[in-house]
Coordinates of C-alpha atoms in Angstrom, one line a residue:
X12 CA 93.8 106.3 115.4
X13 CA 96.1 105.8 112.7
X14 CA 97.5 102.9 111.6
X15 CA 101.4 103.1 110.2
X16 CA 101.3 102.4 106.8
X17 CA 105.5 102.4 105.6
X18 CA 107.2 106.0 105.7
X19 CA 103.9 107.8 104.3
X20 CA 102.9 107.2 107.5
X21 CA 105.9 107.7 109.5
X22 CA 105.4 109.1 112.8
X23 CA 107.6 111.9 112.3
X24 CA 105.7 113.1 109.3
X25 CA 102.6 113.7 111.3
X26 CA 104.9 115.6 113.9
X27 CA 106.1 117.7 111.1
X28 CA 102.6 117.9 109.6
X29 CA 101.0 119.0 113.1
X30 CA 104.1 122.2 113.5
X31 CA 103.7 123.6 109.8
X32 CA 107.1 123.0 109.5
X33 CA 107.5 121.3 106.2
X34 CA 108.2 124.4 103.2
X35 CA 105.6 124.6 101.0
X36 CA 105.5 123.0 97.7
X37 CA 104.2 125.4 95.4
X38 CA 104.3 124.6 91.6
X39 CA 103.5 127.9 89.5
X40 CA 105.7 128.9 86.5
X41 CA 106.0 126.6 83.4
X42 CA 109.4 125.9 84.1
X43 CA 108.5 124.2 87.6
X44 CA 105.7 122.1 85.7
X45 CA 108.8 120.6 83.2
X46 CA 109.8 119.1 86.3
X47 CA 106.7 117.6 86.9
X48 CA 107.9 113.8 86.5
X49 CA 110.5 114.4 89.1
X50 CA 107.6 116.3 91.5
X51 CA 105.4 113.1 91.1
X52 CA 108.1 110.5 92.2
X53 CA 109.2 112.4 94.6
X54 CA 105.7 112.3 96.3
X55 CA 105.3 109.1 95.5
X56 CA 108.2 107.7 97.0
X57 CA 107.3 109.7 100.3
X58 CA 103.5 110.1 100.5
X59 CA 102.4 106.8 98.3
X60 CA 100.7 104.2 99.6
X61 CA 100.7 100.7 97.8
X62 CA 97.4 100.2 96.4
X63 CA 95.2 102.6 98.0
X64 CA 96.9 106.0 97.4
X65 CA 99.4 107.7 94.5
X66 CA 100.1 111.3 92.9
X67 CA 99.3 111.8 89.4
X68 CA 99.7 114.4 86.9
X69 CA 96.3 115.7 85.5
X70 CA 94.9 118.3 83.3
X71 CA 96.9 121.7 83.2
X72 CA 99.9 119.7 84.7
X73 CA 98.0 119.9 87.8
X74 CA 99.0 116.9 90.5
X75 CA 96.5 115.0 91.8
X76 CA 96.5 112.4 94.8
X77 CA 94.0 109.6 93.4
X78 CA 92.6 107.3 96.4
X79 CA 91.2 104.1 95.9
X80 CA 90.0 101.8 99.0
X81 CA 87.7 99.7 100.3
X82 CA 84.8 101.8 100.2
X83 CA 85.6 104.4 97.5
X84 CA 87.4 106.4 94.5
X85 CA 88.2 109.7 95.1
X86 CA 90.5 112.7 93.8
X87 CA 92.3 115.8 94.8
X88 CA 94.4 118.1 93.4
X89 CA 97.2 120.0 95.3
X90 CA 96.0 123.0 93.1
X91 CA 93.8 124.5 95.9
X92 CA 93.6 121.5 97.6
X93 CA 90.8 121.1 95.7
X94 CA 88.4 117.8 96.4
X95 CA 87.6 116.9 93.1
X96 CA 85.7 113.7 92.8
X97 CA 84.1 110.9 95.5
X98 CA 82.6 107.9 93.8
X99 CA 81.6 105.2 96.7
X100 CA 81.7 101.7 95.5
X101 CA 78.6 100.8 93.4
X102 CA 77.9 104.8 92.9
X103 CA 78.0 107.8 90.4
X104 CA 80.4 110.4 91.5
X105 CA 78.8 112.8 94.3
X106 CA 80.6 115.6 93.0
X107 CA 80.5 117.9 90.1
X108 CA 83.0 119.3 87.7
X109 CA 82.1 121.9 84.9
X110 CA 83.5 120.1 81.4
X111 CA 84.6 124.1 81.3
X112 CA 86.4 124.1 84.0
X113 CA 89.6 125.9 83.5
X114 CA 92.8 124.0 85.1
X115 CA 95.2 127.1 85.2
X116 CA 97.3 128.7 87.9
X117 CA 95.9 131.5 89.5
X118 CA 92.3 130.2 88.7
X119 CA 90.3 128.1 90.4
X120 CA 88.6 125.1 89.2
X121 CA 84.8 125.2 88.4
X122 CA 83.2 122.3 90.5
X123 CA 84.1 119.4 93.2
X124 CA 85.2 121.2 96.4
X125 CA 87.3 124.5 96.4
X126 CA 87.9 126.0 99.7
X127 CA 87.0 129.5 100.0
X128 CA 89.1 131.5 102.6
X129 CA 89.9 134.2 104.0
X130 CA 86.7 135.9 102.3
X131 CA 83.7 134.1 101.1
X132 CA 82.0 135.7 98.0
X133 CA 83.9 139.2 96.8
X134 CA 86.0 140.8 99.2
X135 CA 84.2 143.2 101.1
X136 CA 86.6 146.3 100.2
X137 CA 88.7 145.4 97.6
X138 CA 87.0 144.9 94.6
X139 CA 89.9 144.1 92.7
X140 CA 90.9 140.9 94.6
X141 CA 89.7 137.7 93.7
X142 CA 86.1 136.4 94.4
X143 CA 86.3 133.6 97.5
X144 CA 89.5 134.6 98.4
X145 CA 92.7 133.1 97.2
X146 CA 94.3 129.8 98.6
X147 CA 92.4 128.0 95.9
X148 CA 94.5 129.5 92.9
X149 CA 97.9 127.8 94.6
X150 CA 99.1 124.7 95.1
X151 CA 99.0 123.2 98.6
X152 CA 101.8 121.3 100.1
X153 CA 100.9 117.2 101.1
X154 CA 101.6 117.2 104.7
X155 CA 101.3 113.6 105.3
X156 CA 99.0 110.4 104.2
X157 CA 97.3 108.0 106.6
X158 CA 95.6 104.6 106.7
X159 CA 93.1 105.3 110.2
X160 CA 92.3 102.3 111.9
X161 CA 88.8 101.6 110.1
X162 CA 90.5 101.5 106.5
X163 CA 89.5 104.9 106.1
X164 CA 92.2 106.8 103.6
X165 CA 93.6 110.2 105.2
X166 CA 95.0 113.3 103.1
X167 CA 96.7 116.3 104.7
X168 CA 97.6 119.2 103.0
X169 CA 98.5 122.6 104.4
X170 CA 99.5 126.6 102.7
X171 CA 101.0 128.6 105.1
X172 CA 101.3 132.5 104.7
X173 CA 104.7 134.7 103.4
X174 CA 106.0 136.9 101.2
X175 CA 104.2 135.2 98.4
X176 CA 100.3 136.2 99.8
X177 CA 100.9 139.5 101.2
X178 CA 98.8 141.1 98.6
X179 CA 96.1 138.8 99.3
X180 CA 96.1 138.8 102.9
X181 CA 98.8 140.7 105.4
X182 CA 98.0 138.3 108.5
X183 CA 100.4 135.0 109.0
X184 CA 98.4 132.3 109.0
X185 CA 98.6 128.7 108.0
X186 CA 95.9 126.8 106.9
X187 CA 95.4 123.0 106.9
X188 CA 92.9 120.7 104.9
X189 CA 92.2 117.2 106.4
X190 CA 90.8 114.7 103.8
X191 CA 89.5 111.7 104.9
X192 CA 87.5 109.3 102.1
X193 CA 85.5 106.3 103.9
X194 CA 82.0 104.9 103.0
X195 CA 81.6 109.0 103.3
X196 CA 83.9 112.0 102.5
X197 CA 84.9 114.2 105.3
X198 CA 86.8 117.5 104.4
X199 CA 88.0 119.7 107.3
X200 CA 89.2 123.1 106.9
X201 CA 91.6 124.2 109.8
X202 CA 92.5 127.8 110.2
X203 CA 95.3 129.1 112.5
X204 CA 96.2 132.5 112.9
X205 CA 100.3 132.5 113.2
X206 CA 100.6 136.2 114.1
X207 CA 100.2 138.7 116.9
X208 CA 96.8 140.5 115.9
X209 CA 93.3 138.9 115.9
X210 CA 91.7 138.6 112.4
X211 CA 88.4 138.2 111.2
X212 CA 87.5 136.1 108.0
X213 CA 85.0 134.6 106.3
X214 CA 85.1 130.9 104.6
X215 CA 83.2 128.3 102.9
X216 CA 83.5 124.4 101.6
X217 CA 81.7 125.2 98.1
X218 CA 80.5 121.9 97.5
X219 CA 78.8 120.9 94.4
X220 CA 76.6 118.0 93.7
X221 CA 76.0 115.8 90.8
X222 CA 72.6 115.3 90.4
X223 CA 70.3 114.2 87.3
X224 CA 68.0 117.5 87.1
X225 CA 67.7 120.7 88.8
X226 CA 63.9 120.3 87.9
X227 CA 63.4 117.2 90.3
X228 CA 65.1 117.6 93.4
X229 CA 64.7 119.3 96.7
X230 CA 66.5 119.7 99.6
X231 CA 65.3 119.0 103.2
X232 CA 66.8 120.4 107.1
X233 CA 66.3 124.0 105.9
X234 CA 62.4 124.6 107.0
X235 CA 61.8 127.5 109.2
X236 CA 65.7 129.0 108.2
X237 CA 66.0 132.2 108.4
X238 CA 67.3 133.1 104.8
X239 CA 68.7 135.7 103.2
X240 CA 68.6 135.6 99.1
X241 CA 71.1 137.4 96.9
X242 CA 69.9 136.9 93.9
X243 CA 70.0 140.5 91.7
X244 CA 72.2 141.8 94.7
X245 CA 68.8 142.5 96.5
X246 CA 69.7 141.1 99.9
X247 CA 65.8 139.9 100.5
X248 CA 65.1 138.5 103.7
X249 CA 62.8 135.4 104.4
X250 CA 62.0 131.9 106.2
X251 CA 61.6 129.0 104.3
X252 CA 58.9 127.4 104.0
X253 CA 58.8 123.6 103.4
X254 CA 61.6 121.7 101.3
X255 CA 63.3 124.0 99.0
X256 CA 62.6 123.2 95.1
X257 CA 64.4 125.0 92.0
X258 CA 62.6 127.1 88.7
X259 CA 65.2 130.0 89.0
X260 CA 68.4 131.3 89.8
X261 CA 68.2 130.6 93.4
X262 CA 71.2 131.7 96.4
X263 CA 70.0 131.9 99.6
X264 CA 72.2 132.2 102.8
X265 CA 70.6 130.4 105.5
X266 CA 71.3 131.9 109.2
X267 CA 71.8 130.1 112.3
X268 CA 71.7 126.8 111.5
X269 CA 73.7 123.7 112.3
X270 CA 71.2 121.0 110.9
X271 CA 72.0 118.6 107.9
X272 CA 70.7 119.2 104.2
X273 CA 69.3 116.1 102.7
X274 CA 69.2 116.6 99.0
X275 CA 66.5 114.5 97.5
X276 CA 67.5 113.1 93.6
X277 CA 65.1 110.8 92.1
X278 CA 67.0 110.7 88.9
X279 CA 69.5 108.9 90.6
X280 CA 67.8 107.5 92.7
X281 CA 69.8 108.6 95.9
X282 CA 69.5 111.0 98.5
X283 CA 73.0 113.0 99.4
X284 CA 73.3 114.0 103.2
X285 CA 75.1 117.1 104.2
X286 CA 76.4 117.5 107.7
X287 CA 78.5 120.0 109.0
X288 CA 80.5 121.3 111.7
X289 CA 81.8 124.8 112.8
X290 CA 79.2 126.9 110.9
X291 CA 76.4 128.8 111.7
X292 CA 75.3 129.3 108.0
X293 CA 74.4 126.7 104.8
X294 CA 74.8 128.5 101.4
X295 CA 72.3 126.8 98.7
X296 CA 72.9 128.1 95.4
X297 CA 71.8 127.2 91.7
X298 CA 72.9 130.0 88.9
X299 CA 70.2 128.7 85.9
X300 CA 70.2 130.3 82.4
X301 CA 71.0 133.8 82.9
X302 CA 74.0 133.4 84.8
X303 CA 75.2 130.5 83.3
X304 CA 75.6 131.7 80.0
X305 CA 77.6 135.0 81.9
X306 CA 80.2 132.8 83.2
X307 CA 83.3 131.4 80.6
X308 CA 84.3 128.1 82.9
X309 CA 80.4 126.9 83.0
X310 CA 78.6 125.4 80.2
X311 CA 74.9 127.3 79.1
X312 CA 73.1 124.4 80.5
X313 CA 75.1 122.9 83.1
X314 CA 72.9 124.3 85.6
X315 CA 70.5 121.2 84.9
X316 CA 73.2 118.6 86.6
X317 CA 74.5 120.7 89.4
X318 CA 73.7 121.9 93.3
X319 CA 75.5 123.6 95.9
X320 CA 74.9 123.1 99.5
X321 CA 77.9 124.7 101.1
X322 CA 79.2 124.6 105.0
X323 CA 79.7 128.3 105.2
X324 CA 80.8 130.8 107.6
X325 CA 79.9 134.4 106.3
X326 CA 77.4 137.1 107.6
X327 CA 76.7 136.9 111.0
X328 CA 78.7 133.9 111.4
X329 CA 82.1 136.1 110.7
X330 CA 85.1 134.3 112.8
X331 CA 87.1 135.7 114.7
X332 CA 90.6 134.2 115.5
X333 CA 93.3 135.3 118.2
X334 CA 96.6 134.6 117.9
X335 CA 97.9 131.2 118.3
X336 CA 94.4 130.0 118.0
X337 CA 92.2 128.1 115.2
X338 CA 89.2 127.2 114.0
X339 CA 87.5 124.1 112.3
X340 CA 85.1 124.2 109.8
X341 CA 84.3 120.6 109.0
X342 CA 81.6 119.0 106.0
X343 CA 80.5 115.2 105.5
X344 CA 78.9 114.1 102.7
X345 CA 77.3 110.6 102.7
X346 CA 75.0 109.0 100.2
X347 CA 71.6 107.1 100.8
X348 CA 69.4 105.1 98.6
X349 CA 66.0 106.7 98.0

């Protein structure tokens, strides 16, 4: 339930939220950004909540809604509606963030959370269009912010489709992201298809994990998966065997499972537990030297601190959605002492 928490949490603002009805806020030319003082208040004054939740500006003029509560810190920016940070009490950050990162429009950011849609990896015909699709080079509009009933801090933010995305993608849609930081982060992905035809797509919650070395952990729930690795663009089929453990570029697609991923980090003493919910497929993926040193907004060696295990919907878990309808794709990410 949620718990009113002043106008934030006004009643009406979760009406609004729940039709789509609010016009995006979309902040893209330089000129818009001058205005970025104004921008901030302005979501302050609506969305704010008095010592938990505020908007502030952040690198590249981005805006971020930083989140402080009871249990943890976390941040995410309205460029992409991007998760960028989740630091429970007492804990390093869970998440990852390339010191390359670019923070520009029309790129994404390297690290935390993006949100892949309405293509996961290139497109499959259009070469030309951005890899993982494109609502994470925009701005997302904040939709409403909540207090639920167990302290927990809720985020809603929403990009809905027009003239400004036709290039991209020539199906309405709208697309919400629920946020919700407790003593674990929950990030749900809610796709609605605001047309007349049925369209297929393909998604993924790309999260990447902060851990002490590549070298040391593993990752349990995958054993007996179905797998197929992409590495080289070779497409080779497999089943895992065991815990999976890193000593090269490693991306794997796992098939037909629903289980969690526990990844195992002795460095920091803490294992990182990966649920999920409306997909068929977990994408683990680690791009070591080769590919590291090939891409401009990852360091050479940053490969050592990060992981991806990523709630995915791709391959044989393609998603089809009618008109008027929507689907959920839904990760939780908790930490557990080793």
């Amino acid at each position: 339930g949620v718990k009113m928490e002043g106008r934030a949490c006004a009643s009406g603002v979760l009406q609004l939220a729940r039709n789509n009805i609010l016009a995006p806020v979309l902040f893209t030319s330089k000129q818009e950004r001058k205005m970025i003082t104004s921008k901030i208040k302005g979501l302050n004054d609506k969305f704010g909540i008095s010592g938990c939740l505020k908007f502030e500006k952040t690198k590249g003029d981005f805006i971020s809604v930083k989140i402080k509560n009871t249990f943890a810190e976390a941040e995410i920016s309205l460029h992409g509606a991007h998760v960028m940070s989740f630091i429970p009490h007492g804990n390093r950050d869970v998440l990852w963030i390339s010191k390359h990162s670019y923070y520009e429009d029309a790129k994404p950011i390297r690290g935390g959370i993006p949100v892949c849609w309405p293509w996961f990896g290139a497109h499959p015909k259009e070469q030309t269009l951005p890899s993982h699709g494109f609502v994470r080079l925009f701005d997302w509009e904040v939709e409403g912010t909540f207090i639920l009933d167990n302290g927990a801090t809720q985020v809603r933010l929403g990009i809905s489709g027009g003239e400004k995305y036709e290039k991209f993608w020539n199906y309405p849609f709208s697309l919400g992201i629920i946020v919700t930081v407790s003593e674990k982060l929950e990030v749900e992905l809610i796709a609605t298809n605001a047309g007349t035809r049925t369209f297929s797509c393909t998604a993924a919650l790309h999260s990447y994990f902060n851990i002490k070395s590549i070298s040391d952990v593993f990752v349990e729930g995958l054993d007996g998966c179905e797998y197929i690795s992409t590495v080289g663009g070779l497409n080779k089929q497999g089943i895992q065997k065991g815990n999976i453990h890193f000593n090269s570029e490693f991306d794997n697609i796992y098939l037909n499972t629903t289980s969690d991923c526990l990844i195992h980090d002795p460095g920091f003493k803490r294992k990182i537990r990966v649920s999920k919910s409306g997909s068929r497929t977990t994408v683990v993926w680690n791009p070591w030297i080769a590919k590291s040193a090939k891409m401009p907004d990852f360091g050479d060696d940053e490969y050592k601190r990060m992981l991806c295990v990523e709630a995915v919907n791709t391959s044989n878990d393609t998603i089809n959605i009618a008109p008027g309808k929507s689907h959920s794709l839904k990760t939780a990410i908790k930490t557990e002492n080793l």
